mmCIF file of C-alpha atoms in Angstrom:
data_model
loop_
_atom_site.group_PDB
_atom_site.id
_atom_site.type_symbol
_atom_site.label_atom_id
_atom_site.label_comp_id
_atom_site.label_asym_id
_atom_site.label_seq_id
_atom_site.Cartn_x
_atom_site.Cartn_y
_atom_site.Cartn_z
ATOM 1 C CA UNK A 1 91.945 102.547 103.691
ATOM 2 C CA UNK A 2 95.317 103.649 105.046
ATOM 3 C CA UNK A 3 97.237 101.610 107.621
ATOM 4 C CA UNK A 4 98.810 103.696 110.363
ATOM 5 C CA UNK A 5 99.166 103.966 114.105
ATOM 6 C CA UNK A 6 100.413 107.539 113.870
ATOM 7 C CA UNK A 7 97.829 110.248 114.700
ATOM 8 C CA UNK A 8 99.483 112.859 112.491
ATOM 9 C CA UNK A 9 99.330 110.539 109.487
ATOM 10 C CA UNK A 10 95.738 109.640 110.380
ATOM 11 C CA UNK A 11 94.773 113.334 110.388
ATOM 12 C CA UNK A 12 96.537 113.887 107.042
ATOM 13 C CA UNK A 13 94.801 110.842 105.584
ATOM 14 C CA UNK A 14 91.393 112.067 106.700
ATOM 15 C CA UNK A 15 91.973 115.536 105.278
ATOM 16 C CA UNK A 16 93.062 113.935 101.994
ATOM 17 C CA UNK A 17 89.833 111.956 101.659
ATOM 18 C CA UNK A 18 90.785 108.564 103.119
ATOM 19 C CA UNK A 19 87.605 106.846 104.342
ATOM 20 C CA UNK A 20 89.069 104.499 106.936
ATOM 21 C CA UNK A 21 92.183 104.462 109.118
ATOM 22 C CA UNK A 22 93.408 100.921 109.752
ATOM 23 C CA UNK A 23 95.238 100.311 113.044
ATOM 24 C CA UNK A 24 96.891 96.902 112.929
ATOM 25 C CA UNK A 25 97.343 95.000 116.206
ATOM 26 C CA UNK A 26 97.762 91.568 114.591
ATOM 27 C CA UNK A 27 101.055 90.033 115.644
ATOM 28 C CA UNK A 28 100.526 86.338 116.418
ATOM 29 C CA UNK A 29 101.995 84.185 113.647
ATOM 30 C CA UNK A 30 102.533 87.043 111.222
ATOM 31 C CA UNK A 31 106.322 87.087 111.291
ATOM 32 C CA UNK A 32 106.420 83.328 110.724
ATOM 33 C CA UNK A 33 104.068 83.598 107.728
ATOM 34 C CA UNK A 34 105.369 86.768 106.101
ATOM 35 C CA UNK A 35 108.886 87.249 107.459
ATOM 36 C CA UNK A 36 110.446 86.591 104.049
ATOM 37 C CA UNK A 37 108.220 89.124 102.277
ATOM 38 C CA UNK A 38 108.580 92.869 101.857
ATOM 39 C CA UNK A 39 105.053 93.250 103.215
ATOM 40 C CA UNK A 40 103.326 95.450 105.768
ATOM 41 C CA UNK A 41 103.878 94.245 109.342
ATOM 42 C CA UNK A 42 102.804 96.724 111.996
ATOM 43 C CA UNK A 43 103.263 96.592 115.736
ATOM 44 C CA UNK A 44 100.443 98.907 116.760
ATOM 45 C CA UNK A 45 99.214 99.041 120.342
ATOM 46 C CA UNK A 46 96.071 99.977 122.260
ATOM 47 C CA UNK A 47 97.716 103.337 122.916
ATOM 48 C CA UNK A 48 97.989 103.813 119.140
ATOM 49 C CA UNK A 49 94.286 103.027 118.798
ATOM 50 C CA UNK A 50 93.441 105.653 121.410
ATOM 51 C CA UNK A 51 95.662 108.294 119.823
ATOM 52 C CA UNK A 52 94.394 107.648 116.302
ATOM 53 C CA UNK A 53 90.763 107.551 117.422
ATOM 54 C CA UNK A 54 91.249 110.908 119.102
ATOM 55 C CA UNK A 55 92.873 112.448 116.028
ATOM 56 C CA UNK A 56 90.147 111.962 113.392
ATOM 57 C CA UNK A 57 86.575 113.191 113.069
ATOM 58 C CA UNK A 58 85.155 111.627 109.915
ATOM 59 C CA UNK A 59 87.331 108.661 108.977
ATOM 60 C CA UNK A 60 86.345 105.343 110.518
ATOM 61 C CA UNK A 61 88.943 103.745 112.814
ATOM 62 C CA UNK A 62 89.249 100.004 112.174
ATOM 63 C CA UNK A 63 91.372 97.741 114.359
ATOM 64 C CA UNK A 64 92.646 94.338 113.297
ATOM 65 C CA UNK A 65 92.943 91.967 116.247
ATOM 66 C CA UNK A 66 94.830 88.665 116.308
ATOM 67 C CA UNK A 67 93.542 85.455 114.695
ATOM 68 C CA UNK A 68 90.877 83.527 116.626
ATOM 69 C CA UNK A 69 92.158 82.236 119.953
ATOM 70 C CA UNK A 70 91.705 82.255 123.727
ATOM 71 C CA UNK A 71 92.524 85.980 123.927
ATOM 72 C CA UNK A 72 90.077 87.131 121.251
ATOM 73 C CA UNK A 73 87.292 88.149 123.644
ATOM 74 C CA UNK A 74 89.739 90.218 125.715
ATOM 75 C CA UNK A 75 91.205 91.842 122.584
ATOM 76 C CA UNK A 76 87.721 92.735 121.357
ATOM 77 C CA UNK A 77 86.845 94.416 124.656
ATOM 78 C CA UNK A 78 90.139 96.301 124.855
ATOM 79 C CA UNK A 79 90.000 97.545 121.260
ATOM 80 C CA UNK A 80 86.437 98.823 121.579
ATOM 81 C CA UNK A 81 87.267 100.520 124.870
ATOM 82 C CA UNK A 82 90.272 102.192 123.194
ATOM 83 C CA UNK A 83 88.070 103.688 120.490
ATOM 84 C CA UNK A 84 87.801 101.139 117.667
ATOM 85 C CA UNK A 85 84.810 101.864 115.438
ATOM 86 C CA UNK A 86 85.181 98.622 113.469
ATOM 87 C CA UNK A 87 87.008 95.362 114.165
ATOM 88 C CA UNK A 88 88.710 93.060 111.666
ATOM 89 C CA UNK A 89 89.104 89.299 112.200
ATOM 90 C CA UNK A 90 92.127 87.792 110.379
ATOM 91 C CA UNK A 91 93.238 84.236 109.577
ATOM 92 C CA UNK A 92 89.991 82.428 110.430
ATOM 93 C CA UNK A 93 89.155 79.148 108.727
ATOM 94 C CA UNK A 94 85.586 78.290 109.731
ATOM 95 C CA UNK A 95 82.090 79.727 109.904
ATOM 96 C CA UNK A 96 82.116 78.835 113.603
ATOM 97 C CA UNK A 97 85.023 81.209 114.230
ATOM 98 C CA UNK A 98 83.138 83.997 112.467
ATOM 99 C CA UNK A 99 80.049 83.239 114.568
ATOM 100 C CA UNK A 100 82.104 83.302 117.797
ATOM 101 C CA UNK A 101 83.648 86.636 116.819
ATOM 102 C CA UNK A 102 80.254 88.161 116.051
ATOM 103 C CA UNK A 103 78.961 87.019 119.456
ATOM 104 C CA UNK A 104 81.980 88.530 121.199
ATOM 105 C CA UNK A 105 81.526 91.855 119.413
ATOM 106 C CA UNK A 106 77.771 91.673 120.077
ATOM 107 C CA UNK A 107 76.842 94.367 117.585
ATOM 108 C CA UNK A 108 78.699 97.147 119.398
ATOM 109 C CA UNK A 109 80.714 97.954 116.275
ATOM 110 C CA UNK A 110 80.565 96.565 112.732
ATOM 111 C CA UNK A 111 83.091 93.914 111.727
ATOM 112 C CA UNK A 112 85.154 93.105 108.666
ATOM 113 C CA UNK A 113 86.107 89.466 108.169
ATOM 114 C CA UNK A 114 89.491 89.106 106.507
ATOM 115 C CA UNK A 115 89.406 86.214 104.052
ATOM 116 C CA UNK A 116 93.029 85.145 103.658
ATOM 117 C CA UNK A 117 92.990 81.351 103.870
ATOM 118 C CA UNK A 118 91.742 78.929 101.187
ATOM 119 C CA UNK A 119 89.341 77.455 103.774
ATOM 120 C CA UNK A 120 87.822 80.866 104.538
ATOM 121 C CA UNK A 121 87.469 81.547 100.808
ATOM 122 C CA UNK A 122 85.813 78.189 100.074
ATOM 123 C CA UNK A 123 83.488 78.467 103.086
ATOM 124 C CA UNK A 124 82.257 81.992 102.324
ATOM 125 C CA UNK A 125 78.717 80.688 101.560
ATOM 126 C CA UNK A 126 78.537 79.334 105.119
ATOM 127 C CA UNK A 127 79.093 82.627 106.905
ATOM 128 C CA UNK A 128 78.321 85.498 104.513
ATOM 129 C CA UNK A 129 74.695 85.265 105.620
ATOM 130 C CA UNK A 130 75.725 85.691 109.279
ATOM 131 C CA UNK A 131 77.068 89.185 108.635
ATOM 132 C CA UNK A 132 75.016 92.177 109.666
ATOM 133 C CA UNK A 133 73.928 95.216 107.704
ATOM 134 C CA UNK A 134 77.184 97.139 108.355
ATOM 135 C CA UNK A 135 79.571 94.175 108.269
ATOM 136 C CA UNK A 136 81.985 93.597 105.415
ATOM 137 C CA UNK A 137 84.337 91.119 103.730
ATOM 138 C CA UNK A 138 87.919 91.873 102.758
ATOM 139 C CA UNK A 139 90.057 89.404 100.781
ATOM 140 C CA UNK A 140 93.696 89.609 101.908
ATOM 141 C CA UNK A 141 95.931 88.707 98.985
ATOM 142 C CA UNK A 142 99.276 88.385 100.820
ATOM 143 C CA UNK A 143 98.367 85.466 103.066
ATOM 144 C CA UNK A 144 95.977 83.936 100.546
ATOM 145 C CA UNK A 145 98.827 83.819 98.030
ATOM 146 C CA UNK A 146 101.118 82.140 100.569
ATOM 147 C CA UNK A 147 98.517 79.645 101.776
ATOM 148 C CA UNK A 148 97.614 78.666 98.210
ATOM 149 C CA UNK A 149 101.270 77.966 97.367
ATOM 150 C CA UNK A 150 101.415 80.748 94.783
ATOM 151 C CA UNK A 151 104.402 82.943 94.028
ATOM 152 C CA UNK A 152 103.081 86.437 93.340
ATOM 153 C CA UNK A 153 100.656 88.686 95.213
ATOM 154 C CA UNK A 154 98.124 89.142 92.425
ATOM 155 C CA UNK A 155 97.939 85.527 91.250
ATOM 156 C CA UNK A 156 94.639 84.889 93.114
ATOM 157 C CA UNK A 157 93.139 87.843 91.234
ATOM 158 C CA UNK A 158 94.613 86.882 87.865
ATOM 159 C CA UNK A 159 93.650 83.233 88.309
ATOM 160 C CA UNK A 160 89.987 83.967 88.919
ATOM 161 C CA UNK A 161 89.905 83.013 92.599
ATOM 162 C CA UNK A 162 87.943 86.175 93.463
ATOM 163 C CA UNK A 163 85.246 85.821 90.789
ATOM 164 C CA UNK A 164 82.803 83.625 92.721
ATOM 165 C CA UNK A 165 83.400 85.249 96.147
ATOM 166 C CA UNK A 166 82.767 88.672 94.592
ATOM 167 C CA UNK A 167 79.537 87.425 93.031
ATOM 168 C CA UNK A 168 78.359 85.915 96.317
ATOM 169 C CA UNK A 169 79.053 89.123 98.229
ATOM 170 C CA UNK A 170 77.256 91.222 95.624
ATOM 171 C CA UNK A 171 74.224 88.928 95.678
ATOM 172 C CA UNK A 172 74.165 88.878 99.492
ATOM 173 C CA UNK A 173 74.430 92.672 99.607
ATOM 174 C CA UNK A 174 77.627 92.467 101.667
ATOM 175 C CA UNK A 175 80.232 95.130 100.762
ATOM 176 C CA UNK A 176 83.677 93.742 99.995
ATOM 177 C CA UNK A 177 87.150 94.822 99.003
ATOM 178 C CA UNK A 178 90.472 93.149 98.363
ATOM 179 C CA UNK A 179 94.207 93.676 98.411
ATOM 180 C CA UNK A 180 96.041 96.944 98.046
ATOM 181 C CA UNK A 181 96.867 99.468 95.353
ATOM 182 C CA UNK A 182 99.886 101.646 94.684
ATOM 183 C CA UNK A 183 100.185 105.090 93.146
ATOM 184 C CA UNK A 184 98.818 105.634 89.640
ATOM 185 C CA UNK A 185 101.529 105.032 87.036
ATOM 186 C CA UNK A 186 103.586 102.831 89.348
ATOM 187 C CA UNK A 187 104.104 99.142 90.005
ATOM 188 C CA UNK A 188 105.111 96.019 88.116
ATOM 189 C CA UNK A 189 101.392 95.560 87.625
ATOM 190 C CA UNK A 190 100.165 99.128 87.011
ATOM 191 C CA UNK A 191 97.898 100.469 89.735
ATOM 192 C CA UNK A 192 95.285 101.501 87.178
ATOM 193 C CA UNK A 193 95.004 97.890 85.938
ATOM 194 C CA UNK A 194 94.375 96.703 89.492
ATOM 195 C CA UNK A 195 91.894 99.488 90.122
ATOM 196 C CA UNK A 196 90.022 98.450 86.976
ATOM 197 C CA UNK A 197 89.618 94.970 88.468
ATOM 198 C CA UNK A 198 88.128 96.523 91.597
ATOM 199 C CA UNK A 199 85.583 98.331 89.445
ATOM 200 C CA UNK A 200 84.816 95.221 87.364
ATOM 201 C CA UNK A 201 84.287 93.005 90.401
ATOM 202 C CA UNK A 202 82.257 95.555 92.359
ATOM 203 C CA UNK A 203 84.790 96.106 95.155
ATOM 204 C CA UNK A 204 83.983 98.968 97.527
ATOM 205 C CA UNK A 205 87.455 99.849 98.828
ATOM 206 C CA UNK A 206 91.160 99.126 98.666
ATOM 207 C CA UNK A 207 94.088 99.483 101.057
ATOM 208 C CA UNK A 208 96.551 102.204 100.049
ATOM 209 C CA UNK A 209 100.056 100.776 99.778
ATOM 210 C CA UNK A 210 103.156 102.137 101.485
ATOM 211 C CA UNK A 211 103.927 104.076 98.306
ATOM 212 C CA UNK A 212 101.416 106.680 99.508
ATOM 213 C CA UNK A 213 103.528 107.440 102.569
ATOM 214 C CA UNK A 214 107.004 108.646 103.462
ATOM 215 C CA UNK A 215 109.125 107.404 106.319
ATOM 216 C CA UNK A 216 108.310 108.860 109.715
ATOM 217 C CA UNK A 217 110.796 106.930 111.783
ATOM 218 C CA UNK A 218 111.503 103.377 112.938
ATOM 219 C CA UNK A 219 108.457 101.142 112.673
ATOM 220 C CA UNK A 220 106.166 103.824 111.245
ATOM 221 C CA UNK A 221 105.646 105.622 107.970
ATOM 222 C CA UNK A 222 104.373 109.188 108.005
ATOM 223 C CA UNK A 223 102.471 110.637 105.085
ATOM 224 C CA UNK A 224 103.278 113.971 103.508
ATOM 225 C CA UNK A 225 99.816 115.628 103.536
ATOM 226 C CA UNK A 226 100.155 117.429 100.217
ATOM 227 C CA UNK A 227 101.590 114.429 98.391
ATOM 228 C CA UNK A 228 98.944 112.126 99.860
ATOM 229 C CA UNK A 229 96.188 114.517 98.781
ATOM 230 C CA UNK A 230 97.555 114.723 95.238
ATOM 231 C CA UNK A 231 98.027 110.979 94.875
ATOM 232 C CA UNK A 232 94.599 110.205 96.274
ATOM 233 C CA UNK A 233 93.040 112.711 93.862
ATOM 234 C CA UNK A 234 94.759 110.939 90.967
ATOM 235 C CA UNK A 235 93.384 107.629 92.234
ATOM 236 C CA UNK A 236 89.846 109.031 92.486
ATOM 237 C CA UNK A 237 90.081 110.526 88.996
ATOM 238 C CA UNK A 238 91.243 107.192 87.592
ATOM 239 C CA UNK A 239 88.368 105.421 89.336
ATOM 240 C CA UNK A 240 85.846 107.905 87.902
ATOM 241 C CA UNK A 241 87.210 107.403 84.397
ATOM 242 C CA UNK A 242 87.112 103.624 84.770
ATOM 243 C CA UNK A 243 83.458 103.733 85.788
ATOM 244 C CA UNK A 244 82.689 105.184 82.339
ATOM 245 C CA UNK A 245 84.276 102.224 80.516
ATOM 246 C CA UNK A 246 82.353 99.337 78.989
ATOM 247 C CA UNK A 247 82.554 95.569 79.327
ATOM 248 C CA UNK A 248 85.011 95.171 76.424
ATOM 249 C CA UNK A 249 87.531 97.429 78.137
ATOM 250 C CA UNK A 250 87.372 95.446 81.373
ATOM 251 C CA UNK A 251 87.853 92.134 79.567
ATOM 252 C CA UNK A 252 90.910 93.516 77.741
ATOM 253 C CA UNK A 253 92.288 94.827 81.007
ATOM 254 C CA UNK A 254 91.670 91.506 82.722
ATOM 255 C CA UNK A 255 93.553 89.702 79.950
ATOM 256 C CA UNK A 256 96.593 91.997 80.079
ATOM 257 C CA UNK A 257 96.685 91.861 83.867
ATOM 258 C CA UNK A 258 96.560 88.060 83.785
ATOM 259 C CA UNK A 259 99.404 87.915 81.257
ATOM 260 C CA UNK A 260 101.576 90.315 83.267
ATOM 261 C CA UNK A 261 100.930 88.665 86.627
ATOM 262 C CA UNK A 262 101.723 85.142 85.463
ATOM 263 C CA UNK A 263 104.831 86.345 83.643
ATOM 264 C CA UNK A 264 106.051 87.939 86.884
ATOM 265 C CA UNK A 265 105.156 84.811 88.852
ATOM 266 C CA UNK A 266 107.232 82.667 86.481
ATOM 267 C CA UNK A 267 110.225 85.033 86.458
#
């Protein structure tokens, strides 16, 4: 997945093999939670949804609305009318909120529930069975890390917090993904180590980090089509190679990732 509200970047992403364009309309409470982090914070609008939806042919357009609240039903209607092909619900804490969201969407588009609170993670068994055939689960590491009182983005992964949720999703037949990944060969925790954890856990997708894009102006980052294509090819090649590895490799990778993550968290 690539986050953008820019139609030119969306077209470049699609041509490069990105499966889903992620338009982010979540704003309520985000600055207060993440204002101190160097993390993605978009300010996309319904007009951005319309422009992005009109710019792609194959890639799915997903729109993240605000956390559950009085305006959710209106936001659902507006996003679908603007061209959303999937909706994402962030910052929920209960199975009841998931149920309400599913009723509001009413099967018109599939949904992705964004698990980013400890309550949502612990209560996964209560709502995973409510999800339909095309619905999905995504574990958001930024807010989960903050809410759990941890210090580094990948601590939930290194500490085993995703093991049981991943198993439950696999057994329920519900596709899931988590977190983001940078360019191969980059990062304090190498992207290939993180990608190996996706393969080990059975994750179906990952969000491409800002390292895959250049700067397109204030508030937006515009991808260079050729660079994006090359970097995505490297990512796909790494994934293919990882899928040929055995269990011993993945356990060694898990151990080195854990050691690196906790060292960075303690620094």
